[in-house]
Tab-separated table of N, CA and C in Angstrom:
chain	number	residue	atom	x	y	z
A	297	UNK	N	171.716	-59.925	88.766
A	297	UNK	CA	170.705	-59.155	89.474
A	297	UNK	C	171.384	-57.980	90.166
A	298	UNK	N	170.840	-56.810	89.979
A	298	UNK	CA	171.358	-55.634	90.667
A	298	UNK	C	171.061	-55.733	92.154
A	299	UNK	N	171.827	-55.040	92.940
A	299	UNK	CA	171.638	-54.969	94.370
A	299	UNK	C	170.271	-54.353	94.666
A	300	UNK	N	169.487	-55.014	95.531
A	300	UNK	CA	168.148	-54.514	95.853
A	300	UNK	C	168.179	-53.110	96.435
A	301	UNK	N	169.184	-52.808	97.248
A	301	UNK	CA	169.233	-51.462	97.831
A	301	UNK	C	169.418	-50.402	96.750
A	302	UNK	N	170.177	-50.723	95.693
A	302	UNK	CA	170.342	-49.783	94.577
A	302	UNK	C	169.030	-49.608	93.816
A	303	UNK	N	168.306	-50.697	93.626
A	303	UNK	CA	167.017	-50.624	92.935
A	303	UNK	C	166.035	-49.797	93.766
A	304	UNK	N	166.017	-50.036	95.087
A	304	UNK	CA	165.135	-49.252	95.951
A	304	UNK	C	165.510	-47.775	95.933
A	305	UNK	N	166.797	-47.481	95.813
A	305	UNK	CA	167.235	-46.087	95.727
A	305	UNK	C	166.658	-45.428	94.467
A	306	UNK	N	166.701	-46.156	93.368
A	306	UNK	CA	166.147	-45.637	92.115
A	306	UNK	C	164.638	-45.455	92.251
A	307	UNK	N	163.978	-46.400	92.917
A	307	UNK	CA	162.526	-46.339	93.069
A	307	UNK	C	162.078	-45.394	94.175
A	308	UNK	N	163.030	-44.827	94.910
A	308	UNK	CA	162.712	-43.948	96.028
A	308	UNK	C	162.410	-42.518	95.636
A	309	UNK	N	162.057	-42.288	94.396
A	309	UNK	CA	161.757	-40.947	93.903
A	309	UNK	C	160.401	-40.998	93.196
A	310	UNK	N	159.476	-40.154	93.609
A	310	UNK	CA	158.110	-40.202	93.081
A	310	UNK	C	158.059	-39.966	91.571
A	311	UNK	N	158.889	-39.079	91.062
A	311	UNK	CA	158.854	-38.801	89.618
A	311	UNK	C	159.345	-40.003	88.815
A	312	UNK	N	160.371	-40.699	89.324
A	312	UNK	CA	160.836	-41.903	88.625
A	312	UNK	C	159.758	-42.991	88.672
A	313	UNK	N	159.064	-43.099	89.803
A	313	UNK	CA	157.947	-44.049	89.884
A	313	UNK	C	156.858	-43.679	88.881
A	314	UNK	N	156.575	-42.381	88.765
A	314	UNK	CA	155.591	-41.932	87.768
A	314	UNK	C	156.003	-42.379	86.372
A	315	UNK	N	157.264	-42.192	86.033
A	315	UNK	CA	157.743	-42.576	84.699
A	315	UNK	C	157.540	-44.066	84.454
A	316	UNK	N	157.827	-44.887	85.457
A	316	UNK	CA	157.609	-46.334	85.314
A	316	UNK	C	156.124	-46.638	85.133
A	317	UNK	N	155.273	-45.931	85.862
A	317	UNK	CA	153.822	-46.121	85.716
A	317	UNK	C	153.369	-45.716	84.320
A	318	UNK	N	153.846	-44.570	83.847
A	318	UNK	CA	153.457	-44.106	82.511
A	318	UNK	C	153.879	-45.111	81.443
A	319	UNK	N	155.080	-45.662	81.601
A	319	UNK	CA	155.587	-46.587	80.589
A	319	UNK	C	154.921	-47.960	80.666
A	320	UNK	N	154.233	-48.235	81.767
A	320	UNK	CA	153.503	-49.505	81.868
A	320	UNK	C	152.358	-49.525	80.861
A	321	UNK	N	151.663	-48.393	80.716
A	321	UNK	CA	150.550	-48.262	79.771
A	321	UNK	C	150.733	-46.986	78.965
A	322	UNK	N	151.707	-46.969	78.058
A	322	UNK	CA	152.018	-45.712	77.347
A	322	UNK	C	150.864	-45.144	76.536
A	323	UNK	N	150.008	-45.988	76.001
A	323	UNK	CA	148.894	-45.479	75.199
A	323	UNK	C	147.915	-44.677	76.064
A	324	UNK	N	147.869	-44.971	77.355
A	324	UNK	CA	146.991	-44.240	78.269
A	324	UNK	C	147.614	-42.936	78.756
A	325	UNK	N	148.930	-42.809	78.654
A	325	UNK	CA	149.617	-41.669	79.264
A	325	UNK	C	150.273	-40.706	78.286
A	326	UNK	N	150.432	-41.129	77.042
A	326	UNK	CA	151.074	-40.265	76.047
A	326	UNK	C	150.134	-40.160	74.855
A	327	UNK	N	149.569	-38.973	74.679
A	327	UNK	CA	148.528	-38.784	73.674
A	327	UNK	C	149.050	-38.649	72.249
A	328	UNK	N	150.216	-38.042	72.088
A	328	UNK	CA	150.723	-37.792	70.739
A	328	UNK	C	151.128	-39.101	70.082
A	329	UNK	N	150.701	-39.291	68.869
A	329	UNK	CA	151.055	-40.528	68.169
A	329	UNK	C	152.558	-40.621	67.931
A	330	UNK	N	153.233	-39.480	67.868
A	330	UNK	CA	154.682	-39.499	67.651
A	330	UNK	C	155.443	-39.895	68.913
A	331	UNK	N	154.756	-39.958	70.046
A	331	UNK	CA	155.418	-40.346	71.292
A	331	UNK	C	155.802	-41.820	71.277
A	332	UNK	N	155.085	-42.606	70.507
A	332	UNK	CA	155.271	-44.053	70.523
A	332	UNK	C	156.119	-44.516	69.353
A	333	UNK	N	156.957	-45.474	69.624
A	333	UNK	CA	157.758	-46.081	68.579
A	333	UNK	C	156.841	-46.943	67.735
A	334	UNK	N	156.819	-46.677	66.467
A	334	UNK	CA	155.961	-47.406	65.552
A	334	UNK	C	156.246	-48.898	65.623
A	335	UNK	N	155.195	-49.677	65.619
A	335	UNK	CA	155.351	-51.131	65.699
A	335	UNK	C	156.083	-51.690	64.477
A	336	UNK	N	156.042	-50.997	63.363
A	336	UNK	CA	156.776	-51.510	62.205
A	336	UNK	C	158.271	-51.244	62.319
A	337	UNK	N	158.666	-50.353	63.232
A	337	UNK	CA	160.091	-50.122	63.484
A	337	UNK	C	160.596	-51.110	64.516
A	338	UNK	N	159.781	-51.354	65.544
A	338	UNK	CA	160.193	-52.274	66.608
A	338	UNK	C	158.962	-52.901	67.242
A	339	UNK	N	158.936	-54.210	67.299
A	339	UNK	CA	157.821	-54.908	67.928
A	339	UNK	C	157.742	-54.623	69.422
A	340	UNK	N	158.850	-54.189	70.006
A	340	UNK	CA	158.877	-53.946	71.441
A	340	UNK	C	158.248	-52.606	71.817
A	341	UNK	N	158.183	-51.681	70.885
A	341	UNK	CA	157.605	-50.377	71.177
A	341	UNK	C	158.517	-49.508	72.024
A	342	UNK	N	157.978	-48.407	72.529
A	342	UNK	CA	158.745	-47.477	73.345
A	342	UNK	C	158.160	-46.086	73.256
A	343	UNK	N	158.619	-45.204	74.143
A	343	UNK	CA	158.160	-43.821	74.182
A	343	UNK	C	159.370	-42.911	74.043
A	344	UNK	N	159.248	-41.896	73.220
A	344	UNK	CA	160.328	-40.951	72.957
A	344	UNK	C	160.682	-40.189	74.231
A	345	UNK	N	161.977	-40.048	74.471
A	345	UNK	CA	162.451	-39.357	75.676
A	345	UNK	C	161.907	-37.930	75.760
A	346	UNK	N	161.759	-37.268	74.628
A	346	UNK	CA	161.227	-35.902	74.626
A	346	UNK	C	159.799	-35.844	75.142
A	347	UNK	N	159.016	-36.856	74.838
A	347	UNK	CA	157.638	-36.889	75.310
A	347	UNK	C	157.568	-37.229	76.797
A	348	UNK	N	158.487	-38.052	77.267
A	348	UNK	CA	158.575	-38.328	78.703
A	348	UNK	C	158.936	-37.036	79.436
A	349	UNK	N	159.897	-36.310	78.887
A	349	UNK	CA	160.335	-35.045	79.494
A	349	UNK	C	159.184	-34.044	79.528
A	350	UNK	N	158.431	-33.960	78.442
A	350	UNK	CA	157.308	-33.026	78.381
A	350	UNK	C	156.249	-33.378	79.437
A	351	UNK	N	155.924	-34.647	79.576
A	351	UNK	CA	154.922	-35.077	80.552
A	351	UNK	C	155.423	-34.868	81.982
A	352	UNK	N	156.710	-35.114	82.215
A	352	UNK	CA	157.283	-34.969	83.554
A	352	UNK	C	157.410	-33.498	83.964
A	353	UNK	N	157.409	-32.616	82.975
A	353	UNK	CA	157.593	-31.180	83.211
A	353	UNK	C	158.856	-30.919	84.028
A	354	UNK	N	159.924	-31.531	83.575
A	354	UNK	CA	161.231	-31.372	84.208
A	354	UNK	C	162.239	-31.055	83.116
A	355	UNK	N	163.421	-30.621	83.525
A	355	UNK	CA	164.454	-30.289	82.547
A	355	UNK	C	164.898	-31.552	81.806
A	356	UNK	N	165.295	-31.379	80.549
A	356	UNK	CA	165.769	-32.536	79.789
A	356	UNK	C	166.927	-33.259	80.478
A	357	UNK	N	167.831	-32.516	81.111
A	357	UNK	CA	168.982	-33.159	81.749
A	357	UNK	C	168.549	-34.012	82.943
A	358	UNK	N	167.571	-33.537	83.713
A	358	UNK	CA	167.091	-34.309	84.859
A	358	UNK	C	166.375	-35.570	84.389
A	359	UNK	N	165.525	-35.437	83.392
A	359	UNK	CA	164.804	-36.600	82.868
A	359	UNK	C	165.798	-37.606	82.293
A	360	UNK	N	166.778	-37.141	81.545
A	360	UNK	CA	167.788	-38.043	80.987
A	360	UNK	C	168.542	-38.770	82.099
A	361	UNK	N	168.868	-38.048	83.155
A	361	UNK	CA	169.558	-38.657	84.290
A	361	UNK	C	168.679	-39.723	84.949
A	362	UNK	N	167.418	-39.420	85.160
A	362	UNK	CA	166.491	-40.382	85.764
A	362	UNK	C	166.339	-41.629	84.890
A	363	UNK	N	166.177	-41.424	83.597
A	363	UNK	CA	166.019	-42.560	82.685
A	363	UNK	C	167.281	-43.427	82.676
A	364	UNK	N	168.443	-42.773	82.704
A	364	UNK	CA	169.706	-43.509	82.737
A	364	UNK	C	169.816	-44.335	84.021
A	365	UNK	N	169.441	-43.740	85.151
A	365	UNK	CA	169.466	-44.465	86.427
A	365	UNK	C	168.574	-45.704	86.363
A	366	UNK	N	167.373	-45.527	85.840
A	366	UNK	CA	166.436	-46.652	85.759
A	366	UNK	C	166.924	-47.719	84.790
A	367	UNK	N	167.576	-47.274	83.716
A	367	UNK	CA	168.123	-48.235	82.763
A	367	UNK	C	169.287	-49.002	83.385
A	368	UNK	N	170.157	-48.319	84.108
A	368	UNK	CA	171.288	-48.984	84.757
A	368	UNK	C	170.825	-49.977	85.815
A	369	UNK	N	169.683	-49.694	86.452
A	369	UNK	CA	169.119	-50.609	87.442
A	369	UNK	C	168.409	-51.782	86.771
A	370	UNK	N	168.266	-51.708	85.441
A	370	UNK	CA	167.628	-52.787	84.704
A	370	UNK	C	166.130	-52.636	84.547
A	371	UNK	N	165.573	-51.529	85.024
A	371	UNK	CA	164.128	-51.330	84.973
A	371	UNK	C	163.636	-50.896	83.598
A	372	UNK	N	164.506	-50.277	82.816
A	372	UNK	CA	164.141	-49.783	81.489
A	372	UNK	C	165.096	-50.309	80.433
A	373	UNK	N	164.582	-50.351	79.214
A	373	UNK	CA	165.393	-50.634	78.030
A	373	UNK	C	165.233	-49.431	77.104
A	374	UNK	N	166.221	-49.207	76.266
A	374	UNK	CA	166.103	-48.107	75.315
A	374	UNK	C	166.469	-48.598	73.931
A	375	UNK	N	165.974	-47.854	72.954
A	375	UNK	CA	166.257	-48.160	71.555
A	375	UNK	C	166.403	-46.832	70.833
A	376	UNK	N	167.481	-46.696	70.113
A	376	UNK	CA	167.765	-45.451	69.409
A	376	UNK	C	167.381	-45.592	67.938
A	377	UNK	N	166.669	-44.584	67.445
A	377	UNK	CA	166.302	-44.510	66.027
A	377	UNK	C	166.617	-43.104	65.556
A	378	UNK	N	167.675	-42.983	64.752
A	378	UNK	CA	168.110	-41.666	64.316
A	378	UNK	C	168.552	-40.857	65.521
A	379	UNK	N	168.002	-39.656	65.656
A	379	UNK	CA	168.382	-38.796	66.777
A	379	UNK	C	167.487	-38.998	68.002
A	380	UNK	N	166.515	-39.903	67.920
A	380	UNK	CA	165.576	-40.100	69.018
A	380	UNK	C	165.846	-41.405	69.755
A	381	UNK	N	165.673	-41.333	71.070
A	381	UNK	CA	165.789	-42.521	71.906
A	381	UNK	C	164.419	-42.813	72.499
A	382	UNK	N	164.020	-44.070	72.417
A	382	UNK	CA	162.729	-44.522	72.924
A	382	UNK	C	162.963	-45.462	74.104
A	383	UNK	N	162.168	-45.287	75.145
A	383	UNK	CA	162.297	-46.097	76.350
A	383	UNK	C	161.055	-46.954	76.551
A	384	UNK	N	161.282	-48.132	77.137
A	384	UNK	CA	160.202	-49.027	77.519
A	384	UNK	C	160.623	-49.737	78.800
A	385	UNK	N	159.651	-50.248	79.508
A	385	UNK	CA	159.939	-51.004	80.722
A	385	UNK	C	160.571	-52.344	80.373
A	386	UNK	N	161.440	-52.806	81.230
A	386	UNK	CA	162.022	-54.139	81.104
A	386	UNK	C	161.188	-55.051	81.996
A	387	UNK	N	160.104	-55.563	81.451
A	387	UNK	CA	159.136	-56.339	82.237
A	387	UNK	C	159.766	-57.592	82.848
A	388	UNK	N	160.676	-58.217	82.134
A	388	UNK	CA	161.334	-59.413	82.656
A	388	UNK	C	162.121	-59.082	83.925
A	389	UNK	N	162.858	-58.003	83.894
A	389	UNK	CA	163.650	-57.577	85.058
A	389	UNK	C	162.741	-57.157	86.214
A	390	UNK	N	161.660	-56.468	85.906
A	390	UNK	CA	160.723	-56.052	86.946
A	390	UNK	C	160.123	-57.279	87.625
A	391	UNK	N	159.786	-58.293	86.851
A	391	UNK	CA	159.263	-59.535	87.426
A	391	UNK	C	160.307	-60.226	88.303
A	392	UNK	N	161.568	-60.201	87.879
A	392	UNK	CA	162.652	-60.762	88.693
A	392	UNK	C	162.734	-60.054	90.044
A	393	UNK	N	162.624	-58.733	90.009
A	393	UNK	CA	162.707	-57.938	91.233
A	393	UNK	C	161.525	-58.259	92.148
A	394	UNK	N	160.334	-58.351	91.577
A	394	UNK	CA	159.145	-58.687	92.363
A	394	UNK	C	159.327	-60.058	93.016
A	395	UNK	N	159.803	-61.023	92.272
A	395	UNK	CA	160.041	-62.370	92.812
A	395	UNK	C	161.075	-62.349	93.928
A	396	UNK	N	162.130	-61.593	93.721
A	396	UNK	CA	163.180	-61.496	94.733
A	396	UNK	C	162.647	-60.863	96.021
A	397	UNK	N	161.837	-59.834	95.872
A	397	UNK	CA	161.244	-59.181	97.048
A	397	UNK	C	160.344	-60.168	97.786
A	398	UNK	N	159.522	-60.900	97.046
A	398	UNK	CA	158.634	-61.886	97.676
A	398	UNK	C	159.446	-62.954	98.410
A	399	UNK	N	160.546	-63.360	97.824
A	399	UNK	CA	161.362	-64.435	98.398
A	399	UNK	C	162.169	-63.951	99.607
A	400	UNK	N	162.766	-62.792	99.483
A	400	UNK	CA	163.732	-62.331	100.494
A	400	UNK	C	163.160	-61.424	101.570
A	401	UNK	N	162.048	-60.778	101.314
A	401	UNK	CA	161.536	-59.817	102.303
A	401	UNK	C	160.268	-60.316	102.975
């Protein structure tokens, strides 16, 4: 389990919270069919980093940095297909964090 203070640091940014919200229901937040990882490629799904960047209206380097931070905190998983990287929420880890917060705070 990552340190809670590190996780809170990652979650302490509104744009990163937005990204987590968008990835919770990607079909509601990303209109382009190419934004989603085809289910025949991966049962887990995911959203292309370029589409996250476009929706966030931020520089690619900033979005990549934010996604990396969230992945290092365990909040996101990624899957690479060719030159594209797709991100999805790590629901198991998020549930662990919620349980830990309920228990410890």
